mmCIF file of N, CA and C in Angstrom:
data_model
loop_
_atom_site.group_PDB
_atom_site.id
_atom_site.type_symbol
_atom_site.label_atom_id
_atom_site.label_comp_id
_atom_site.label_asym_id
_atom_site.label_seq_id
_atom_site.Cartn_x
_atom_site.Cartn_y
_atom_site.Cartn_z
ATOM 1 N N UNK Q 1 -178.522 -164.223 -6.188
ATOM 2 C CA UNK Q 1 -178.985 -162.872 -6.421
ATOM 3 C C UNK Q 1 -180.055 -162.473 -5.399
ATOM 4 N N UNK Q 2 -180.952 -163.354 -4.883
ATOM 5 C CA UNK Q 2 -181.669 -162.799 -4.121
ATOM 6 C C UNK Q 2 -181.433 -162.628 -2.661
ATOM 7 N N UNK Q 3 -180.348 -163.437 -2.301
ATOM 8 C CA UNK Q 3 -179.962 -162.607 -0.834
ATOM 9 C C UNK Q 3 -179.218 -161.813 -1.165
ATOM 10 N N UNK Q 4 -178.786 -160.647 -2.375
ATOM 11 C CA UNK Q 4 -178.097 -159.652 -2.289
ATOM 12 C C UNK Q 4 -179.103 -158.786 -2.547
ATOM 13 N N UNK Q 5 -180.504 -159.178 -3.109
ATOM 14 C CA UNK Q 5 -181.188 -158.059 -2.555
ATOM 15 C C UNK Q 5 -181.851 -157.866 -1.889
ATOM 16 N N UNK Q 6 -182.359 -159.324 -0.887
ATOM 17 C CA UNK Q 6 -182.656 -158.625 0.979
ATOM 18 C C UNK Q 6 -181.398 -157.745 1.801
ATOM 19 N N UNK Q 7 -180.024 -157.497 1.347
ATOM 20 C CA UNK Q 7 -179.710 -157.157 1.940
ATOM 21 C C UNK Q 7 -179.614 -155.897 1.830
ATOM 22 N N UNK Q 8 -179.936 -155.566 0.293
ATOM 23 C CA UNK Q 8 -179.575 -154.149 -0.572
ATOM 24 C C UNK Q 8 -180.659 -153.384 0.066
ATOM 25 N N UNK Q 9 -182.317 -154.076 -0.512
ATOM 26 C CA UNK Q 9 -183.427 -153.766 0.443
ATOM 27 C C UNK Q 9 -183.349 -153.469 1.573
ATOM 28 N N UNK Q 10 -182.624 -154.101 2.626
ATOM 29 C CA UNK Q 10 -182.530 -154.032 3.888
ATOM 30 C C UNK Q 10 -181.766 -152.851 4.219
ATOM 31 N N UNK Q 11 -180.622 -152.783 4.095
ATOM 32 C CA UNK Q 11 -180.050 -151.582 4.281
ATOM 33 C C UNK Q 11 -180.973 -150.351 3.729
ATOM 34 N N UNK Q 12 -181.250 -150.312 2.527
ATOM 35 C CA UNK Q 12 -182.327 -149.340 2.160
ATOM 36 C C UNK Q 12 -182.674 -148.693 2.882
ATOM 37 N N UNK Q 13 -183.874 -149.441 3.086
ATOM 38 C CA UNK Q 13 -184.838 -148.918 4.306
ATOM 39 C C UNK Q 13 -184.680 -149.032 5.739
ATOM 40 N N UNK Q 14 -183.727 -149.487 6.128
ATOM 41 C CA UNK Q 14 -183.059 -149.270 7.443
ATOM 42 C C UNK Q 14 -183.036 -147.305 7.757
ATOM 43 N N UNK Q 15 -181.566 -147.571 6.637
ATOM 44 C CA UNK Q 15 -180.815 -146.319 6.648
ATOM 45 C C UNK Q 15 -181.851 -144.858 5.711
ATOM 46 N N UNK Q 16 -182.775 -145.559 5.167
ATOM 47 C CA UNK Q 16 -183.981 -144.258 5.016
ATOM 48 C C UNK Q 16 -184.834 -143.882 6.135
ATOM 49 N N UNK Q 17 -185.019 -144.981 7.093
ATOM 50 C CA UNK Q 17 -185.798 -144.509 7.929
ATOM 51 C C UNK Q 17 -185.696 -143.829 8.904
ATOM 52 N N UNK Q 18 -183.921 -144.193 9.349
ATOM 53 C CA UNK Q 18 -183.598 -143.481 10.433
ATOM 54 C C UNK Q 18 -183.259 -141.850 9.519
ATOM 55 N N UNK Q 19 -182.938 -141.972 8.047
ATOM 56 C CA UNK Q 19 -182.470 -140.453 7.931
ATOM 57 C C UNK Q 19 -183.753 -139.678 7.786
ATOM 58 N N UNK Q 20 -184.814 -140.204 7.608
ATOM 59 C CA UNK Q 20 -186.175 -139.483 7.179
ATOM 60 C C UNK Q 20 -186.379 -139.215 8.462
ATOM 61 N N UNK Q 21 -186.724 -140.159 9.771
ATOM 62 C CA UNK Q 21 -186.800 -139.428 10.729
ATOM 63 C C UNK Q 21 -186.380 -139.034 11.669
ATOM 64 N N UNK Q 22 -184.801 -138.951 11.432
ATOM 65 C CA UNK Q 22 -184.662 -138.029 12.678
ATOM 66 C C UNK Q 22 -184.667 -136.818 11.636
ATOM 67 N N UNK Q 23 -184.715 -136.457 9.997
ATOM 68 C CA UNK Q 23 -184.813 -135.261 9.617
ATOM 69 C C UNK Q 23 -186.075 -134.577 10.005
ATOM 70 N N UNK Q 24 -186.920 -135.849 10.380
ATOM 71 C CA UNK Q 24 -188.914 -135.302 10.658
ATOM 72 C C UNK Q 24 -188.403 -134.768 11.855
ATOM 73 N N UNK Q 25 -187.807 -135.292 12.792
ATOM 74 C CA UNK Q 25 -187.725 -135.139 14.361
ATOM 75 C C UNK Q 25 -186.537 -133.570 14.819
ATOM 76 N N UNK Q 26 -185.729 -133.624 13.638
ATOM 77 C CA UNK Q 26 -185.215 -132.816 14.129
ATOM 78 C C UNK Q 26 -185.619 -130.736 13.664
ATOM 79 N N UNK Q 27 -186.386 -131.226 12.334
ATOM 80 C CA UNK Q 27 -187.584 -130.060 11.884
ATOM 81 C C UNK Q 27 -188.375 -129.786 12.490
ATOM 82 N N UNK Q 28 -189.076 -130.956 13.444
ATOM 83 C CA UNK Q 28 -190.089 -130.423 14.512
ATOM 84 C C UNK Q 28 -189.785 -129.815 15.868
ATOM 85 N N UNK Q 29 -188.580 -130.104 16.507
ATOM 86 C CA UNK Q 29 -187.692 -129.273 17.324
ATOM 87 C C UNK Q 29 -186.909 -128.375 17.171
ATOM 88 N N UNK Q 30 -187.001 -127.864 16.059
ATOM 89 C CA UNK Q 30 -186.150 -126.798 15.601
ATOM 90 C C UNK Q 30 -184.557 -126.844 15.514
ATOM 91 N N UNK Q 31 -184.399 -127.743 15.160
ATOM 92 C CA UNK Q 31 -182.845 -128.224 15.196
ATOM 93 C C UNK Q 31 -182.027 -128.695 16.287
ATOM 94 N N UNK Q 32 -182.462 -128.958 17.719
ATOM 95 C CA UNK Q 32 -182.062 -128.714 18.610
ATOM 96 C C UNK Q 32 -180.863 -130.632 18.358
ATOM 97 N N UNK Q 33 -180.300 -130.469 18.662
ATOM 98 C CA UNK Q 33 -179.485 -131.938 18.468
ATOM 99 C C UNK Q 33 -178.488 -131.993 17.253
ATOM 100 N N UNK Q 34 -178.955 -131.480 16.085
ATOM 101 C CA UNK Q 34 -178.662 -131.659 15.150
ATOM 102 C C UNK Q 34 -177.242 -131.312 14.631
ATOM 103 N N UNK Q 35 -176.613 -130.882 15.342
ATOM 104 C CA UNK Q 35 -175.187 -130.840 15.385
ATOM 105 C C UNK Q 35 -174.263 -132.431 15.892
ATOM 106 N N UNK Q 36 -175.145 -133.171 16.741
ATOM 107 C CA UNK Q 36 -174.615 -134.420 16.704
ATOM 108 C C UNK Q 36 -175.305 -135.547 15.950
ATOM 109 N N UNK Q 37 -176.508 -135.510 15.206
ATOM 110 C CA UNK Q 37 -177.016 -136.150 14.423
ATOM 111 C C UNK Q 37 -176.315 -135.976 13.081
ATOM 112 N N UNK Q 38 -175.706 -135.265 12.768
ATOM 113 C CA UNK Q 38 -175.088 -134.658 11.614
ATOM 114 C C UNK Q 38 -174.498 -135.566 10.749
ATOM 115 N N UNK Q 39 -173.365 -136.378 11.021
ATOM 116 C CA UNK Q 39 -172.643 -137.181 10.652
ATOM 117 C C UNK Q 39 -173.565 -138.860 10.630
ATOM 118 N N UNK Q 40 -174.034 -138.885 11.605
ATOM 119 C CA UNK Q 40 -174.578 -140.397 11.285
ATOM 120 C C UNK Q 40 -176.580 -140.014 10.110
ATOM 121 N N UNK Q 41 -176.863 -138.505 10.022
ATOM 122 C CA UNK Q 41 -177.731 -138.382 9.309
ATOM 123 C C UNK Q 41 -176.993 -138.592 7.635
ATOM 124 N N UNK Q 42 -175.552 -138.136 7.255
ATOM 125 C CA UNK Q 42 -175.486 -137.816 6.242
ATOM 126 C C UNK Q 42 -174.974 -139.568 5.789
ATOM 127 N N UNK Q 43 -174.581 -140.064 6.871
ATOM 128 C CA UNK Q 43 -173.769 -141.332 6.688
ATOM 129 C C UNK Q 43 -175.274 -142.280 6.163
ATOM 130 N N UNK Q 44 -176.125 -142.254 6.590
ATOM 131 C CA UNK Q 44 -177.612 -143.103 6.332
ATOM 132 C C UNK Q 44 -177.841 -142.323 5.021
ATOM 133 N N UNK Q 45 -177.485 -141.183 4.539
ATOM 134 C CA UNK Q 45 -178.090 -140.656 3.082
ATOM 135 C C UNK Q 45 -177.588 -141.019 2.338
ATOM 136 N N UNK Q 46 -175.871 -141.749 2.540
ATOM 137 C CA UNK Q 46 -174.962 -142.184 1.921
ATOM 138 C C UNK Q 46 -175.605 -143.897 1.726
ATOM 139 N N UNK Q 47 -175.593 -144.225 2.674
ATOM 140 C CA UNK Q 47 -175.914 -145.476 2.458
ATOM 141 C C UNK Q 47 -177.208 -145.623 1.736
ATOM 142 N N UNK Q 48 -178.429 -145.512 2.212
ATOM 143 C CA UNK Q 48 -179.796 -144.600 1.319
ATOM 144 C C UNK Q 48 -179.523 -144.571 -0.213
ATOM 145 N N UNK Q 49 -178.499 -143.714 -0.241
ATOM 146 C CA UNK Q 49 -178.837 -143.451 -2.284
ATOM 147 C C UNK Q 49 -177.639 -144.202 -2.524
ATOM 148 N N UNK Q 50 -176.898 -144.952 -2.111
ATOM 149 C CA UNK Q 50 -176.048 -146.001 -2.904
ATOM 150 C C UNK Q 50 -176.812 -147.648 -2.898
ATOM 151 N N UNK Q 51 -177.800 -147.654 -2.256
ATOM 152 C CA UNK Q 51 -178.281 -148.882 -2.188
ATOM 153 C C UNK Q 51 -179.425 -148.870 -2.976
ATOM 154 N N UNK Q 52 -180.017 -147.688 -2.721
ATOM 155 C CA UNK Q 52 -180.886 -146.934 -3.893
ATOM 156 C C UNK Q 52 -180.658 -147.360 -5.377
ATOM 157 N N UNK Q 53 -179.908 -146.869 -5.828
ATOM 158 C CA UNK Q 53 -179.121 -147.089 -6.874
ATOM 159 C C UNK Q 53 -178.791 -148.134 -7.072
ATOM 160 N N UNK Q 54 -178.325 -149.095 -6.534
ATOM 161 C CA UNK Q 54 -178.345 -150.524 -6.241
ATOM 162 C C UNK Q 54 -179.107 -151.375 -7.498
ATOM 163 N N UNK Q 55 -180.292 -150.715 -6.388
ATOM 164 C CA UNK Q 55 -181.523 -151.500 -6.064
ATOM 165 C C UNK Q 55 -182.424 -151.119 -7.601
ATOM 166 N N UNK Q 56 -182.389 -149.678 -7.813
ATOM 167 C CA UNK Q 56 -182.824 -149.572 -9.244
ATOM 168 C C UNK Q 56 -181.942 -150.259 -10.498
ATOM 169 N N UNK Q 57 -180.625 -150.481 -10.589
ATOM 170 C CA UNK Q 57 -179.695 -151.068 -11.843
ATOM 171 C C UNK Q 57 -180.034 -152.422 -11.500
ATOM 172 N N UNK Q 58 -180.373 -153.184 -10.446
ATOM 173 C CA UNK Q 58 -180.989 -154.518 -10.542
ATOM 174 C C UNK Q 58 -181.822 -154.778 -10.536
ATOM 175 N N UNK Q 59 -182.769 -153.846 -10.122
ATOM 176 C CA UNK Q 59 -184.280 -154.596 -10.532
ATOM 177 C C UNK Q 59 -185.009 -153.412 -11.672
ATOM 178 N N UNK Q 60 -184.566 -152.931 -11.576
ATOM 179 C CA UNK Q 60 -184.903 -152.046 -13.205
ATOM 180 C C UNK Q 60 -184.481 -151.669 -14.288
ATOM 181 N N UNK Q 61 -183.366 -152.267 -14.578
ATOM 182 C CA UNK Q 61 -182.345 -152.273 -15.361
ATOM 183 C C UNK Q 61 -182.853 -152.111 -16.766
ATOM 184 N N UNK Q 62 -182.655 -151.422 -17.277
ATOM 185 C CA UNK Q 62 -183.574 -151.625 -18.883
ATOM 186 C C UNK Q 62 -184.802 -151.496 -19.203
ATOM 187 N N UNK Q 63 -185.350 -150.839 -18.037
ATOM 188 C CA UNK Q 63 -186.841 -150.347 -18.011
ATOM 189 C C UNK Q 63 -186.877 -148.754 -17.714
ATOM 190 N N UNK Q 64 -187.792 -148.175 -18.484
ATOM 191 C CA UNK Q 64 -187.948 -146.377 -18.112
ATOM 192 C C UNK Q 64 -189.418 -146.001 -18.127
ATOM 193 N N UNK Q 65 -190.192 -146.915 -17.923
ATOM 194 C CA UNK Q 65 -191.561 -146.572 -17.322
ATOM 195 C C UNK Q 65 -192.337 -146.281 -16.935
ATOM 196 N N UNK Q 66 -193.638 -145.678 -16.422
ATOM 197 C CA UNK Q 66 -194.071 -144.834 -15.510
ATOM 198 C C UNK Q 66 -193.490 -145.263 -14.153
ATOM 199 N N UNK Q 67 -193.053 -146.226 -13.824
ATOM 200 C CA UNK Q 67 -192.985 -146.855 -12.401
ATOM 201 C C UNK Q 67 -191.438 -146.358 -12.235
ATOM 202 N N UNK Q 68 -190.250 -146.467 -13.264
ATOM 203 C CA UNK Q 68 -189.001 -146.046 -13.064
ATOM 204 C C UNK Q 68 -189.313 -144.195 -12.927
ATOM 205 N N UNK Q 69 -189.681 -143.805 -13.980
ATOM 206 C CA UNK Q 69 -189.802 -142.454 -13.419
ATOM 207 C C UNK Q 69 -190.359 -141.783 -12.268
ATOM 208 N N UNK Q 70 -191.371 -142.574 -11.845
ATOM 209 C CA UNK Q 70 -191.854 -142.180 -10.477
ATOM 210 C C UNK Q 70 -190.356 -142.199 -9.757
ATOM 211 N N UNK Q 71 -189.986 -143.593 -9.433
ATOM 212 C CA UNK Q 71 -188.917 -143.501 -8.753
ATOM 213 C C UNK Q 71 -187.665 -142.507 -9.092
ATOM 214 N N UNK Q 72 -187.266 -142.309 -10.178
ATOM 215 C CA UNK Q 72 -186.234 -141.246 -10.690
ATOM 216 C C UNK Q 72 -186.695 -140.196 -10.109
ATOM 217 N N UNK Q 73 -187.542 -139.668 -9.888
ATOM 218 C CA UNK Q 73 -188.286 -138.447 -8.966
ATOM 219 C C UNK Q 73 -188.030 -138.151 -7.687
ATOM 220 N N UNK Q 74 -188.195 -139.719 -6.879
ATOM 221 C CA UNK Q 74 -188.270 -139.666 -6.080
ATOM 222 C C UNK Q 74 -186.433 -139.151 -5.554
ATOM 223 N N UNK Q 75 -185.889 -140.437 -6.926
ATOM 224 C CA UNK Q 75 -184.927 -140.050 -6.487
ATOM 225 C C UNK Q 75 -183.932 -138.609 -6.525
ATOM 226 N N UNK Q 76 -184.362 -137.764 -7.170
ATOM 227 C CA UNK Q 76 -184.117 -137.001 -6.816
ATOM 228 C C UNK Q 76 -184.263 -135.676 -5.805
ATOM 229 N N UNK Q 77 -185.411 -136.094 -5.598
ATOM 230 C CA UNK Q 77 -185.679 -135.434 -4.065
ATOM 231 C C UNK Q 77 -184.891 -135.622 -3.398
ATOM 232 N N UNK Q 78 -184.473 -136.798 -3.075
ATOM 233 C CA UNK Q 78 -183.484 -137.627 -1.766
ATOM 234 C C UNK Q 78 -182.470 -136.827 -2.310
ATOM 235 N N UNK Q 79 -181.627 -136.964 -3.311
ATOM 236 C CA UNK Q 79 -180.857 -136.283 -3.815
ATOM 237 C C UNK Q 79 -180.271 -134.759 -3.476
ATOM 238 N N UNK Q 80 -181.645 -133.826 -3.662
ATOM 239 C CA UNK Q 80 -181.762 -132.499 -3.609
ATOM 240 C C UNK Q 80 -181.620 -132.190 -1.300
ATOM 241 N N UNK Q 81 -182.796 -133.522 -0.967
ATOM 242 C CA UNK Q 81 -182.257 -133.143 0.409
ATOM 243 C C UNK Q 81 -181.273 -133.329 0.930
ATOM 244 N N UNK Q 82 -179.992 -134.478 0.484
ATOM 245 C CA UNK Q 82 -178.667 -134.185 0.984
ATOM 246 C C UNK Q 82 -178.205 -133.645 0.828
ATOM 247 N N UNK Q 83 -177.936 -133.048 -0.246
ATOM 248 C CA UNK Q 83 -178.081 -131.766 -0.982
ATOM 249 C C UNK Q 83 -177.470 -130.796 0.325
ATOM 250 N N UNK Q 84 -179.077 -130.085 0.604
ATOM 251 C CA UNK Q 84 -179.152 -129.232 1.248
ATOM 252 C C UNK Q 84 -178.814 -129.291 2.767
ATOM 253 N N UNK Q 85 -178.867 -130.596 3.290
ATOM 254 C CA UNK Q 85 -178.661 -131.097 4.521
ATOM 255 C C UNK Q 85 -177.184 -130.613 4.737
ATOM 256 N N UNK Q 86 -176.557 -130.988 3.485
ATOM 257 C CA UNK Q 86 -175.235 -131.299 3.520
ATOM 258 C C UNK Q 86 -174.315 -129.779 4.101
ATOM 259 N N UNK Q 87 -175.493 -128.872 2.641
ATOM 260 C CA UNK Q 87 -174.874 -127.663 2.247
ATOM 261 C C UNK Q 87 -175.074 -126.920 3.965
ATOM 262 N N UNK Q 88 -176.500 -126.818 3.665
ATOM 263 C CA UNK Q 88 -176.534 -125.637 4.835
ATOM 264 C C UNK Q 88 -176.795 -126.395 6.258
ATOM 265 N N UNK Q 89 -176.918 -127.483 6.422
ATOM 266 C CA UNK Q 89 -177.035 -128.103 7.853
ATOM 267 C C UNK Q 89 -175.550 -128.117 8.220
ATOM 268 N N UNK Q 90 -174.545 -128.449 7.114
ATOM 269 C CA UNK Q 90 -172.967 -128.893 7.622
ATOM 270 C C UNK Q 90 -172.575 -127.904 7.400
ATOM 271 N N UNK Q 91 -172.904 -126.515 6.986
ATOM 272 C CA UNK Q 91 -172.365 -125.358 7.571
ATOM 273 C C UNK Q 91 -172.716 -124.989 8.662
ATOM 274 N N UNK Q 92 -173.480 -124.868 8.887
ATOM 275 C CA UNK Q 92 -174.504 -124.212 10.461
ATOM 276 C C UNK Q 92 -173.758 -125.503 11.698
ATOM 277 N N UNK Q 93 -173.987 -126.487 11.336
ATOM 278 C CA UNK Q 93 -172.919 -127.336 12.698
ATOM 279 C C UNK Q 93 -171.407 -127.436 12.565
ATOM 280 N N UNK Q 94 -170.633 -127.081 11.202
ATOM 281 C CA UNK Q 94 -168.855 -126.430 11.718
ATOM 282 C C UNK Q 94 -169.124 -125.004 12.424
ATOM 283 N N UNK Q 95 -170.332 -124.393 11.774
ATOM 284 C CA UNK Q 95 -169.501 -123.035 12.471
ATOM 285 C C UNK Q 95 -169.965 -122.899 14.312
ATOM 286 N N UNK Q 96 -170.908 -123.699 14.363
ATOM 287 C CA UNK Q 96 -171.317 -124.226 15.984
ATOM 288 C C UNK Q 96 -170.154 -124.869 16.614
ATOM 289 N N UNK Q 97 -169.114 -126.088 15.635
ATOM 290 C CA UNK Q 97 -168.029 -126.432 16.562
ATOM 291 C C UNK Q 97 -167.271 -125.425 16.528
ATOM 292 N N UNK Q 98 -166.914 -124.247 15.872
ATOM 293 C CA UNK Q 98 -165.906 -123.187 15.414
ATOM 294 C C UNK Q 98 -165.937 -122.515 17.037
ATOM 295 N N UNK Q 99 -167.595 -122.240 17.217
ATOM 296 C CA UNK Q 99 -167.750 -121.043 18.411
ATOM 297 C C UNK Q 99 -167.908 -119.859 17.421
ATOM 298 N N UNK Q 100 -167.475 -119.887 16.220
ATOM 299 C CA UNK Q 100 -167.642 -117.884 15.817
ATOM 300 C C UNK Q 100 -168.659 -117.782 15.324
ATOM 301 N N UNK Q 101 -169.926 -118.697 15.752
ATOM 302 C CA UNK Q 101 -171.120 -118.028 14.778
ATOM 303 C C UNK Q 101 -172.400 -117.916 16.494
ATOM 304 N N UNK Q 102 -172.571 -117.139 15.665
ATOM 305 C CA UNK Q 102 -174.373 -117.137 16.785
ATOM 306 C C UNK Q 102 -175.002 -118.158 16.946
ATOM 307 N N UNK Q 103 -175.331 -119.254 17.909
ATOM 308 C CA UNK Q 103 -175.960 -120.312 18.389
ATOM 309 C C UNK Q 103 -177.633 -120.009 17.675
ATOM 310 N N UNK Q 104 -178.073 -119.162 18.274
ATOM 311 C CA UNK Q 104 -179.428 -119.178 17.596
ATOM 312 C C UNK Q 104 -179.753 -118.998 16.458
ATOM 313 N N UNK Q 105 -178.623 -118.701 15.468
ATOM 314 C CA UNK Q 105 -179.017 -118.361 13.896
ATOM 315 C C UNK Q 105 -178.332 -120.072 13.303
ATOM 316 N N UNK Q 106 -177.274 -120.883 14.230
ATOM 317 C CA UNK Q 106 -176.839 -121.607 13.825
ATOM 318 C C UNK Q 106 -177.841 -122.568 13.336
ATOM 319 N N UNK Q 107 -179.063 -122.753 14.862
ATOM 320 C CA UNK Q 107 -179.507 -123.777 15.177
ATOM 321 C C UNK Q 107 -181.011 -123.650 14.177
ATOM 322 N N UNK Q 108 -181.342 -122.068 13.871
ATOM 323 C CA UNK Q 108 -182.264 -121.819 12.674
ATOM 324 C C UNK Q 108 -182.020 -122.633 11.590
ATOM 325 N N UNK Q 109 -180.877 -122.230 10.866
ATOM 326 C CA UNK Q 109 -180.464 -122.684 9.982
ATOM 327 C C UNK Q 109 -180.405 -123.890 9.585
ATOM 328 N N UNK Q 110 -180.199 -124.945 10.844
ATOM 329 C CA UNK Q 110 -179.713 -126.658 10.854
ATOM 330 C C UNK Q 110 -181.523 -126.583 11.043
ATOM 331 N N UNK Q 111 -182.657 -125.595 11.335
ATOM 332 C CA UNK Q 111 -184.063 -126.431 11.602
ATOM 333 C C UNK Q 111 -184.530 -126.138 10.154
ATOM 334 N N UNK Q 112 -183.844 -125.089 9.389
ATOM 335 C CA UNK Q 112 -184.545 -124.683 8.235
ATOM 336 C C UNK Q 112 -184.210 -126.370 6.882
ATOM 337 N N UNK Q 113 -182.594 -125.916 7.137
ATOM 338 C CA UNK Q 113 -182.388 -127.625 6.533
ATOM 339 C C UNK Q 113 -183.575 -128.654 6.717
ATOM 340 N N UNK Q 114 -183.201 -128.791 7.754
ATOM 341 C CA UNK Q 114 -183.924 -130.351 7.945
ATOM 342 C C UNK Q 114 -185.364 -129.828 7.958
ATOM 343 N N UNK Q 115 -185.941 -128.920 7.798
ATOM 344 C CA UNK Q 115 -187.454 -128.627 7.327
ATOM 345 C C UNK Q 115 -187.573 -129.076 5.809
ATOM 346 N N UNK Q 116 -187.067 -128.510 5.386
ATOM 347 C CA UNK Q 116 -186.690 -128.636 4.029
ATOM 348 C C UNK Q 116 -186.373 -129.815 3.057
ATOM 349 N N UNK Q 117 -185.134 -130.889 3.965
ATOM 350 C CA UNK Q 117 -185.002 -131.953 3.573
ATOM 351 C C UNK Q 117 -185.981 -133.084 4.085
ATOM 352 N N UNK Q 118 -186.948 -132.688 5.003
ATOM 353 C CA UNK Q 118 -188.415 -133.124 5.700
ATOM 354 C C UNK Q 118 -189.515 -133.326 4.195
ATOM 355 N N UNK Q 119 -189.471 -132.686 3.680
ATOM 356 C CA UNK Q 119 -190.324 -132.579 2.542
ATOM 357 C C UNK Q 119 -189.809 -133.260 1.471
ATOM 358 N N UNK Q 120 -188.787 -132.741 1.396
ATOM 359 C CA UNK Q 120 -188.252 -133.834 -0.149
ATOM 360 C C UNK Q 120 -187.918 -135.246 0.121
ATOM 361 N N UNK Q 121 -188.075 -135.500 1.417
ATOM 362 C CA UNK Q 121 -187.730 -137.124 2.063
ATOM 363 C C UNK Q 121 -189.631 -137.520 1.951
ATOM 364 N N UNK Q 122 -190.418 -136.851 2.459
ATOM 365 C CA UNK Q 122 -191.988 -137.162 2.261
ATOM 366 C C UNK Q 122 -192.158 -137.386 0.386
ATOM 367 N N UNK Q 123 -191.535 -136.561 -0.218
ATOM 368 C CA UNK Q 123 -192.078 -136.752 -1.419
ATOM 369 C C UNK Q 123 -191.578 -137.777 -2.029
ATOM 370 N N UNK Q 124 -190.039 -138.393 -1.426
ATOM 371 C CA UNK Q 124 -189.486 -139.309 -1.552
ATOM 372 C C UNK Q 124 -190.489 -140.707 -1.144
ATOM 373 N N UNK Q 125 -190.303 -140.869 -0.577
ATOM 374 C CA UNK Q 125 -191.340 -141.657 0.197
ATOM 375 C C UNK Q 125 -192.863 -142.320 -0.529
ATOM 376 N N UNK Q 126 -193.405 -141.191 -0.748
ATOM 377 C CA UNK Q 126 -194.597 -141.336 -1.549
ATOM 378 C C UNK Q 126 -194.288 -141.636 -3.193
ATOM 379 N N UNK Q 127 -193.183 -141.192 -3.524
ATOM 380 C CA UNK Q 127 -193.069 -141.670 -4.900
ATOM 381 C C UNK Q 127 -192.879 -143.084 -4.838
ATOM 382 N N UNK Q 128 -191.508 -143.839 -3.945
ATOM 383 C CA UNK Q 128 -191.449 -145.472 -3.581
ATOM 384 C C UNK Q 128 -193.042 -146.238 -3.137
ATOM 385 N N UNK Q 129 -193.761 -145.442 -2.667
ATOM 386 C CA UNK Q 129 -194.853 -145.950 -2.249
ATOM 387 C C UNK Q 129 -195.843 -145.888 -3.803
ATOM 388 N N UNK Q 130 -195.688 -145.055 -4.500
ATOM 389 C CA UNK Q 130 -196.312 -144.720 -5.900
ATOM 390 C C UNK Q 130 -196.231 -146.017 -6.904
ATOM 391 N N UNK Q 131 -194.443 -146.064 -6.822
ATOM 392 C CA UNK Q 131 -194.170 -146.573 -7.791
ATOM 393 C C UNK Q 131 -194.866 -148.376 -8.172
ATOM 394 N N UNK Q 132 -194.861 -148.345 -7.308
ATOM 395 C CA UNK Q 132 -195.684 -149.845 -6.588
ATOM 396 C C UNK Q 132 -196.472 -150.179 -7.881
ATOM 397 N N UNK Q 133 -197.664 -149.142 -7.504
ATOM 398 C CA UNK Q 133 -198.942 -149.769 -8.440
ATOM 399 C C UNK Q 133 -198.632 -148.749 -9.465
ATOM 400 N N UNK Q 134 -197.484 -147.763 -10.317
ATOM 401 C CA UNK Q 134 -197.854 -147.321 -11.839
ATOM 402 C C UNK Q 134 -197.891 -148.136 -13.073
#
C-alpha cells in the first residue's frame, strides 16, 4: 500500500503543479499560448482530481473532519476551475482553430479563464496546505 501512495502522491502534485502554473503563467500573460497549453493543461486536471480522489478514499476514508472538509473545499475549487477552464478556455481555443472568431476576444477570454481558474487553484492550494494542521 505504500508505494501506491508515493505514486498516487506523486502524480498528484506533479500534475497540480504544472496545471496551477502554467494557469498562474498563462493569467499573467494574458492568454498568450494558451491555445497550445490547452490539452496537456486539462490532461494534468484530469490526472490532478483522479489521484486526488485517490488519495482522499485512502487515506481518509471514513473520516469527515475539519481536516476532510478543508480538503472537500479545496476540492472543489479544483473542480469549479476545470470547470471553467474547460468551459470557456476550450471554447475560446476551438473557435481560434475554427479561424471564425476574433483573435483578440479569443485570447481575452482563454486570459479571463485562466485568471479565474488562477484563484480557485490558489484557494486550492491553501486549503491542502490548511488541511495539514486542522
Amino acid at each position: 500500500m505504500q508505494i501506491a501512495l508515493i505514486i498516487a502522491l506523486s502524480l498528484h502534485v506533479l500534475s497540480s503543479v504544472f496545471w496551477a502554473g502554467t494557469s498562474f503563467t498563462l493569467a499573467r500573460t494574458g492568454g498568450l499560448g494558451g491555445e497550445k497549453l490547452f490539452g496537456p493543461q486539462m490532461g494534468a486536471a484530469v490526472v490532478a482530481i483522479l489521484s486526488g480522489a485517490w488519495l482522499g478514499r485512502a487515506v481518509h476514508e471514513g473520516a469527515f473532519g475539519t481536516a476532510e472538509k478543508i480538503l472537500a473545499a479545496g476540492a472543489v475549487a479544483a473542480l469549479i476551475a476545470a470547470a471553467v477552464q474547460g468551459a470557456i478556455g476550450g471554447r475560446a481555443v476551438r473557435s481560434l482553430h475554427s479561424g471564425k472568431a476574433d483573435e483578440a476576444g479569443a485570447r481575452s477570454r482563454i486570459a479571463t479563464a485562466q485568471r479565474i481558474a488562477a484563484i480557485l487553484l490558489a484557494v486550492t492550494a491553501v486549503c491542502m496546505g490548511a488541511a495539514r494542521y486542522a
